[in-house]
Amino acid sequence: MKRKLNRSFYRNSTLEVAKELLGKYLVIKRNGKILSGKIVETEAYIGPDDPASHAYRGITPRNKIMFGKPGYAYVYFTYGMHHCLNFVTEKAGFPAAVLIRALEPEEGIEIMKMKRKNSKMEELTSGPGKLCMAMGINRTLNGADLCGKIIFIEDRGAKIGTIVSTNRIGINLGKKRKWRFYVEGNRYISRK
DNA sequence: TATTGGATCGCC
DNA sequence: GCGATCCAATAG
């Protein structure tokens, strides 16, 4: 059974959403093609007082999606060559989001291999930049409605094992917060 | 207007 | 370990 998650899911506390997303499926339907993968790693960025969040210094043209309604995609470009995909959470006006850090590829694997120019399964989507490249995610999806038909999350009834929480990766400030979550033992997590 | 450094990746 | 390569954010 497949159930598309509705907006009320994203309105919950960001830490809850970050954990609940593990084991759910990210689905992208474009040009008659379906790409999907099981989410196995996430990170939370919460509120105006989280120094690692783009929202820390207030609203700007780039991060304004984070301040809007829950259940929308926040996609940004960084390091001159990578995109990162986030889901906006909590009520409008409160800036928070969940970064999708790793997927286990499900549908469209051959297309992902082409986009990644890499045929090694474990390298396809084991990182936030990698999964955006594999699924063709770029800033045209910034602000996309996750309750729409192009990009959404499905509960397919997958069972996951133990959830591990650690410090977040690739940031200098706010490291102490254990806001990274992943499925223990999954081969697609971004780091050991 | 100029400068700086980043929620990364892949090669050396 | 480090370079690639763009652009948002900040300082001047």
PDB file of C-alpha atoms (C1' of nucleotides) in Angstrom:
ATOM      1  CA  MET A   1       0.000   0.000   0.000  1.00  0.00           C
ATOM      2  CA  LYS A   2       1.175   3.482  -0.878  1.00  0.00           C
ATOM      3  CA  ARG A   3       0.085   6.570   0.989  1.00  0.00           C
ATOM      4  CA  LYS A   4       1.174  10.078   0.034  1.00  0.00           C
ATOM      5  CA  LEU A   5       1.973  12.182   3.098  1.00  0.00           C
ATOM      6  CA  ASN A   6      -0.206  15.268   3.469  1.00  0.00           C
ATOM      7  CA  ARG A   7       0.634  18.706   4.800  1.00  0.00           C
ATOM      8  CA  SER A   8      -0.237  17.944   8.421  1.00  0.00           C
ATOM      9  CA  PHE A   9       2.743  15.564   8.528  1.00  0.00           C
ATOM     10  CA  TYR A  10       5.153  18.437   7.870  1.00  0.00           C
ATOM     11  CA  ARG A  11       3.518  20.714  10.423  1.00  0.00           C
ATOM     12  CA  ASN A  12       4.786  18.549  13.309  1.00  0.00           C
ATOM     13  CA  SER A  13       7.950  19.202  15.291  1.00  0.00           C
ATOM     14  CA  THR A  14      11.010  19.146  13.043  1.00  0.00           C
ATOM     15  CA  LEU A  15      12.793  16.456  15.047  1.00  0.00           C
ATOM     16  CA  GLU A  16       9.726  14.229  14.755  1.00  0.00           C
ATOM     17  CA  VAL A  17       9.493  14.826  11.012  1.00  0.00           C
ATOM     18  CA  ALA A  18      13.217  14.141  10.551  1.00  0.00           C
ATOM     19  CA  LYS A  19      12.868  10.762  12.273  1.00  0.00           C
ATOM     20  CA  GLU A  20       9.528   9.873  10.699  1.00  0.00           C
ATOM     21  CA  LEU A  21      10.920  10.487   7.206  1.00  0.00           C
ATOM     22  CA  LEU A  22      13.351   7.594   7.611  1.00  0.00           C
ATOM     23  CA  GLY A  23      11.939   4.614   5.733  1.00  0.00           C
ATOM     24  CA  LYS A  24       9.572   6.776   3.647  1.00  0.00           C
ATOM     25  CA  TYR A  25      10.025   7.167  -0.116  1.00  0.00           C
ATOM     26  CA  LEU A  26      10.971  10.334  -1.970  1.00  0.00           C
ATOM     27  CA  VAL A  27       9.218  10.229  -5.347  1.00  0.00           C
ATOM     28  CA  ILE A  28       9.808  12.534  -8.326  1.00  0.00           C
ATOM     29  CA  LYS A  29       7.588  12.298 -11.404  1.00  0.00           C
ATOM     30  CA  ARG A  30       8.655  14.337 -14.417  1.00  0.00           C
ATOM     31  CA  ASN A  31       8.647  13.818 -18.174  1.00  0.00           C
ATOM     32  CA  GLY A  32       6.727  10.580 -17.694  1.00  0.00           C
ATOM     33  CA  LYS A  33       9.582   9.148 -15.666  1.00  0.00           C
ATOM     34  CA  ILE A  34       9.526   8.081 -12.026  1.00  0.00           C
ATOM     35  CA  LEU A  35      12.549   8.350  -9.774  1.00  0.00           C
ATOM     36  CA  SER A  36      12.309   7.226  -6.182  1.00  0.00           C
ATOM     37  CA  GLY A  37      14.314   6.131  -3.194  1.00  0.00           C
ATOM     38  CA  LYS A  38      13.912   5.262   0.465  1.00  0.00           C
ATOM     39  CA  ILE A  39      15.094   7.994   2.811  1.00  0.00           C
ATOM     40  CA  VAL A  40      17.794   6.646   5.139  1.00  0.00           C
ATOM     41  CA  GLU A  41      19.475   9.809   6.490  1.00  0.00           C
ATOM     42  CA  THR A  42      18.180  13.272   7.491  1.00  0.00           C
ATOM     43  CA  GLU A  43      19.237  16.351   9.433  1.00  0.00           C
ATOM     44  CA  ALA A  44      17.103  18.946  11.240  1.00  0.00           C
ATOM     45  CA  TYR A  45      17.619  22.715  11.092  1.00  0.00           C
ATOM     46  CA  ILE A  46      15.336  24.371  13.585  1.00  0.00           C
ATOM     47  CA  GLY A  47      14.306  27.919  14.332  1.00  0.00           C
ATOM     48  CA  PRO A  48      15.918  31.368  14.411  1.00  0.00           C
ATOM     49  CA  ASP A  49      18.371  30.362  17.164  1.00  0.00           C
ATOM     50  CA  ASP A  50      20.055  27.458  15.358  1.00  0.00           C
ATOM     51  CA  PRO A  51      23.437  28.906  14.303  1.00  0.00           C
ATOM     52  CA  ALA A  52      23.890  26.276  11.584  1.00  0.00           C
ATOM     53  CA  SER A  53      20.611  27.148   9.861  1.00  0.00           C
ATOM     54  CA  HIS A  54      20.373  29.436   6.850  1.00  0.00           C
ATOM     55  CA  ALA A  55      17.582  31.169   8.779  1.00  0.00           C
ATOM     56  CA  TYR A  56      19.882  32.164  11.650  1.00  0.00           C
ATOM     57  CA  ARG A  57      20.383  35.725  10.400  1.00  0.00           C
ATOM     58  CA  GLY A  58      16.795  36.296   9.455  1.00  0.00           C
ATOM     59  CA  ILE A  59      14.802  36.105   6.260  1.00  0.00           C
ATOM     60  CA  THR A  60      16.548  36.655   2.907  1.00  0.00           C
ATOM     61  CA  PRO A  61      15.589  36.013  -0.724  1.00  0.00           C
ATOM     62  CA  ARG A  62      17.334  32.632  -0.588  1.00  0.00           C
ATOM     63  CA  ASN A  63      15.871  31.243   2.634  1.00  0.00           C
ATOM     64  CA  LYS A  64      12.382  32.761   2.545  1.00  0.00           C
ATOM     65  CA  ILE A  65      10.834  29.366   1.746  1.00  0.00           C
ATOM     66  CA  MET A  66      11.942  28.202   5.200  1.00  0.00           C
ATOM     67  CA  PHE A  67       9.771  30.904   6.745  1.00  0.00           C
ATOM     68  CA  GLY A  68       6.692  29.873   4.819  1.00  0.00           C
ATOM     69  CA  LYS A  69       4.142  27.103   5.123  1.00  0.00           C
ATOM     70  CA  PRO A  70       5.208  23.514   5.862  1.00  0.00           C
ATOM     71  CA  GLY A  71       5.289  20.850   3.182  1.00  0.00           C
ATOM     72  CA  TYR A  72       7.289  22.771   0.559  1.00  0.00           C
ATOM     73  CA  ALA A  73      10.740  22.047  -0.864  1.00  0.00           C
ATOM     74  CA  TYR A  74      13.670  24.331  -0.030  1.00  0.00           C
ATOM     75  CA  VAL A  75      16.409  23.728  -2.600  1.00  0.00           C
ATOM     76  CA  TYR A  76      19.639  25.733  -2.554  1.00  0.00           C
ATOM     77  CA  PHE A  77      22.885  25.721  -4.485  1.00  0.00           C
ATOM     78  CA  THR A  78      26.214  25.573  -2.656  1.00  0.00           C
ATOM     79  CA  TYR A  79      29.950  25.100  -3.118  1.00  0.00           C
ATOM     80  CA  GLY A  80      29.549  26.332  -6.657  1.00  0.00           C
ATOM     81  CA  MET A  81      28.339  22.961  -7.865  1.00  0.00           C
ATOM     82  CA  HIS A  82      25.915  21.182  -5.561  1.00  0.00           C
ATOM     83  CA  HIS A  83      22.247  21.353  -4.705  1.00  0.00           C
ATOM     84  CA  CYS A  84      20.692  20.329  -1.391  1.00  0.00           C
ATOM     85  CA  LEU A  85      17.057  19.320  -0.830  1.00  0.00           C
ATOM     86  CA  ASN A  86      15.146  20.259   2.326  1.00  0.00           C
ATOM     87  CA  PHE A  87      11.527  19.947   3.448  1.00  0.00           C
ATOM     88  CA  VAL A  88      10.015  22.915   5.268  1.00  0.00           C
ATOM     89  CA  THR A  89       8.429  21.988   8.617  1.00  0.00           C
ATOM     90  CA  GLU A  90       6.345  23.546  11.388  1.00  0.00           C
ATOM     91  CA  LYS A  91       4.023  26.484  11.189  1.00  0.00           C
ATOM     92  CA  ALA A  92       4.390  29.413   8.815  1.00  0.00           C
ATOM     93  CA  GLY A  93       6.636  32.125  10.245  1.00  0.00           C
ATOM     94  CA  PHE A  94       8.833  29.653  12.141  1.00  0.00           C
ATOM     95  CA  PRO A  95      11.888  28.810  10.002  1.00  0.00           C
ATOM     96  CA  ALA A  96      12.683  25.099  10.121  1.00  0.00           C
ATOM     97  CA  ALA A  97      13.481  22.340   7.659  1.00  0.00           C
ATOM     98  CA  VAL A  98      14.764  18.795   7.284  1.00  0.00           C
ATOM     99  CA  LEU A  99      17.764  18.201   4.999  1.00  0.00           C
ATOM    100  CA  ILE A 100      17.535  14.951   3.039  1.00  0.00           C
ATOM    101  CA  ARG A 101      21.061  13.511   3.233  1.00  0.00           C
ATOM    102  CA  ALA A 102      20.808  10.014   1.748  1.00  0.00           C
ATOM    103  CA  LEU A 103      18.481   7.654  -0.118  1.00  0.00           C
ATOM    104  CA  GLU A 104      18.392   3.985  -1.006  1.00  0.00           C
ATOM    105  CA  PRO A 105      17.563   4.011  -4.759  1.00  0.00           C
ATOM    106  CA  GLU A 106      14.318   2.262  -5.700  1.00  0.00           C
ATOM    107  CA  GLU A 107      12.855   3.257  -9.098  1.00  0.00           C
ATOM    108  CA  GLY A 108      14.738   4.765 -12.035  1.00  0.00           C
ATOM    109  CA  ILE A 109      18.129   3.420 -11.052  1.00  0.00           C
ATOM    110  CA  GLU A 110      19.439   3.385 -14.635  1.00  0.00           C
ATOM    111  CA  ILE A 111      18.498   7.060 -15.060  1.00  0.00           C
ATOM    112  CA  MET A 112      20.250   7.896 -11.803  1.00  0.00           C
ATOM    113  CA  LYS A 113      23.414   6.135 -12.966  1.00  0.00           C
ATOM    114  CA  MET A 114      23.393   8.230 -16.139  1.00  0.00           C
ATOM    115  CA  LYS A 115      22.874  11.501 -14.292  1.00  0.00           C
ATOM    116  CA  ARG A 116      25.600  10.635 -11.792  1.00  0.00           C
ATOM    117  CA  LYS A 117      28.049   9.386 -14.432  1.00  0.00           C
ATOM    118  CA  ASN A 118      28.764   6.647 -11.916  1.00  0.00           C
ATOM    119  CA  SER A 119      27.507   3.091 -11.949  1.00  0.00           C
ATOM    120  CA  LYS A 120      28.470   2.152  -8.408  1.00  0.00           C
ATOM    121  CA  MET A 121      25.213   1.675  -6.549  1.00  0.00           C
ATOM    122  CA  GLU A 122      26.502   2.900  -3.224  1.00  0.00           C
ATOM    123  CA  GLU A 123      27.703   6.167  -4.776  1.00  0.00           C
ATOM    124  CA  LEU A 124      24.397   7.086  -6.432  1.00  0.00           C
ATOM    125  CA  THR A 125      22.538   8.796  -3.604  1.00  0.00           C
ATOM    126  CA  SER A 126      24.734   8.527  -0.482  1.00  0.00           C
ATOM    127  CA  GLY A 127      24.966  12.253   0.226  1.00  0.00           C
ATOM    128  CA  PRO A 128      22.843  15.409  -0.107  1.00  0.00           C
ATOM    129  CA  GLY A 129      24.605  16.642  -3.253  1.00  0.00           C
ATOM    130  CA  LYS A 130      24.718  13.186  -4.805  1.00  0.00           C
ATOM    131  CA  LEU A 131      21.018  12.489  -4.441  1.00  0.00           C
ATOM    132  CA  CYS A 132      20.122  15.835  -6.004  1.00  0.00           C
ATOM    133  CA  MET A 133      22.346  15.050  -8.971  1.00  0.00           C
ATOM    134  CA  ALA A 134      20.885  11.537  -9.298  1.00  0.00           C
ATOM    135  CA  MET A 135      17.297  12.775  -9.233  1.00  0.00           C
ATOM    136  CA  GLY A 136      17.838  15.934 -11.286  1.00  0.00           C
ATOM    137  CA  ILE A 137      16.900  18.236  -8.413  1.00  0.00           C
ATOM    138  CA  ASN A 138      17.808  21.871  -8.942  1.00  0.00           C
ATOM    139  CA  ARG A 139      16.513  25.302  -8.020  1.00  0.00           C
ATOM    140  CA  THR A 140      13.523  24.987 -10.320  1.00  0.00           C
ATOM    141  CA  LEU A 141      12.120  22.808  -7.521  1.00  0.00           C
ATOM    142  CA  ASN A 142      12.708  25.471  -4.863  1.00  0.00           C
ATOM    143  CA  GLY A 143       9.296  26.203  -3.380  1.00  0.00           C
ATOM    144  CA  ALA A 144       7.678  23.141  -4.980  1.00  0.00           C
ATOM    145  CA  ASP A 145       4.637  21.817  -3.103  1.00  0.00           C
ATOM    146  CA  LEU A 146       5.367  18.424  -1.542  1.00  0.00           C
ATOM    147  CA  CYS A 147       1.640  17.752  -1.597  1.00  0.00           C
ATOM    148  CA  GLY A 148       1.599  18.157  -5.388  1.00  0.00           C
ATOM    149  CA  LYS A 149       2.235  15.717  -8.220  1.00  0.00           C
ATOM    150  CA  ILE A 150       5.881  16.301  -9.130  1.00  0.00           C
ATOM    151  CA  ILE A 151       7.730  15.717  -5.864  1.00  0.00           C
ATOM    152  CA  PHE A 152       6.231  14.058  -2.791  1.00  0.00           C
ATOM    153  CA  ILE A 153       6.771  11.503  -0.027  1.00  0.00           C
ATOM    154  CA  GLU A 154       5.079   8.120   0.157  1.00  0.00           C
ATOM    155  CA  ASP A 155       4.671   5.719   3.020  1.00  0.00           C
ATOM    156  CA  ARG A 156       5.066   2.299   1.412  1.00  0.00           C
ATOM    157  CA  GLY A 157       4.940   0.406   4.664  1.00  0.00           C
ATOM    158  CA  ALA A 158       8.706  -0.198   4.800  1.00  0.00           C
ATOM    159  CA  LYS A 159      10.076  -1.364   8.118  1.00  0.00           C
ATOM    160  CA  ILE A 160      13.290   0.187   9.351  1.00  0.00           C
ATOM    161  CA  GLY A 161      15.577  -0.875  12.166  1.00  0.00           C
ATOM    162  CA  THR A 162      17.270   1.232  14.794  1.00  0.00           C
ATOM    163  CA  ILE A 163      17.473   5.001  14.297  1.00  0.00           C
ATOM    164  CA  VAL A 164      20.826   6.486  15.273  1.00  0.00           C
ATOM    165  CA  SER A 165      21.207  10.191  16.148  1.00  0.00           C
ATOM    166  CA  THR A 166      24.532  12.032  15.883  1.00  0.00           C
ATOM    167  CA  ASN A 167      25.912  15.522  15.483  1.00  0.00           C
ATOM    168  CA  ARG A 168      25.288  17.201  12.133  1.00  0.00           C
ATOM    169  CA  ILE A 169      27.854  17.102   9.335  1.00  0.00           C
ATOM    170  CA  GLY A 170      29.680  19.806   7.405  1.00  0.00           C
ATOM    171  CA  ILE A 171      28.914  22.713   9.741  1.00  0.00           C
ATOM    172  CA  ASN A 172      31.024  24.674  12.215  1.00  0.00           C
ATOM    173  CA  LEU A 173      28.412  26.130  14.544  1.00  0.00           C
ATOM    174  CA  GLY A 174      25.712  24.217  16.374  1.00  0.00           C
ATOM    175  CA  LYS A 175      27.646  20.958  16.247  1.00  0.00           C
ATOM    176  CA  LYS A 176      26.583  19.864  19.698  1.00  0.00           C
ATOM    177  CA  ARG A 177      22.987  19.322  18.692  1.00  0.00           C
ATOM    178  CA  LYS A 178      22.381  15.657  17.816  1.00  0.00           C
ATOM    179  CA  TRP A 179      20.060  16.474  14.960  1.00  0.00           C
ATOM    180  CA  ARG A 180      21.317  14.029  12.339  1.00  0.00           C
ATOM    181  CA  PHE A 181      19.385  10.778  12.043  1.00  0.00           C
ATOM    182  CA  TYR A 182      20.063   7.645  10.039  1.00  0.00           C
ATOM    183  CA  VAL A 183      19.032   4.013   9.742  1.00  0.00           C
ATOM    184  CA  GLU A 184      21.626   1.888  11.470  1.00  0.00           C
ATOM    185  CA  GLY A 185      23.601  -0.378   9.153  1.00  0.00           C
ATOM    186  CA  ASN A 186      22.206   0.959   5.867  1.00  0.00           C
ATOM    187  CA  ARG A 187      24.819   0.947   3.113  1.00  0.00           C
ATOM    188  CA  TYR A 188      23.663   4.258   1.632  1.00  0.00           C
ATOM    189  CA  ILE A 189      24.331   6.569   4.589  1.00  0.00           C
ATOM    190  CA  SER A 190      26.706   9.388   3.688  1.00  0.00           C
ATOM    191  CA  ARG A 191      29.439   8.601   6.215  1.00  0.00           C
ATOM    192  CA  LYS A 192      30.474   5.738   8.403  1.00  0.00           C
TER     193      LYS A 192
ATOM    194  C1'  DT B   1      31.116  47.189  -5.315  1.00  0.00           C
ATOM    195  C1'  DA B   2      34.392  43.787  -3.315  1.00  0.00           C
ATOM    196  C1'  DT B   3      35.317  39.950  -0.528  1.00  0.00           C
ATOM    197  C1'  DT B   4      34.635  35.641   1.651  1.00  0.00           C
ATOM    198  C1'  DG B   5      33.443  31.137   2.639  1.00  0.00           C
ATOM    199  C1'  DG B   6      29.915  27.393   2.426  1.00  0.00           C
ATOM    200  C1'  DA B   7      24.205  21.998   5.211  1.00  0.00           C
ATOM    201  C1'  DT B   8      29.841  18.876  -0.893  1.00  0.00           C
ATOM    202  C1'  DC B   9      32.094  15.769  -3.866  1.00  0.00           C
ATOM    203  C1'  DG B  10      35.697  13.370  -6.098  1.00  0.00           C
ATOM    204  C1'  DC B  11      40.297  13.035  -7.203  1.00  0.00           C
ATOM    205  C1'  DC B  12      45.259  13.375  -5.571  1.00  0.00           C
TER     206       DC B  12
ATOM    207  C1'  DG C   1      44.339  16.319   1.866  1.00  0.00           C
ATOM    208  C1'  DC C   2      42.586  19.728  -1.344  1.00  0.00           C
ATOM    209  C1'  DG C   3      40.747  22.050  -5.572  1.00  0.00           C
ATOM    210  C1'  DA C   4      36.555  22.979  -8.219  1.00  0.00           C
ATOM    211  C1'  DT C   5      33.415  26.860  -9.004  1.00  0.00           C
ATOM    212  C1'  DC C   6      29.178  29.882  -7.973  1.00  0.00           C
ATOM    213  C1'  DC C   7      26.684  32.969  -5.481  1.00  0.00           C
ATOM    214  C1'  DA C   8      24.460  34.665  -1.067  1.00  0.00           C
ATOM    215  C1'  DA C   9      25.593  37.388   2.611  1.00  0.00           C
ATOM    216  C1'  DT C  10      28.234  40.842   4.691  1.00  0.00           C
ATOM    217  C1'  DA C  11      31.204  44.630   4.986  1.00  0.00           C
ATOM    218  C1'  DG C  12      32.778  48.978   3.185  1.00  0.00           C
TER     219       DG C  12
END
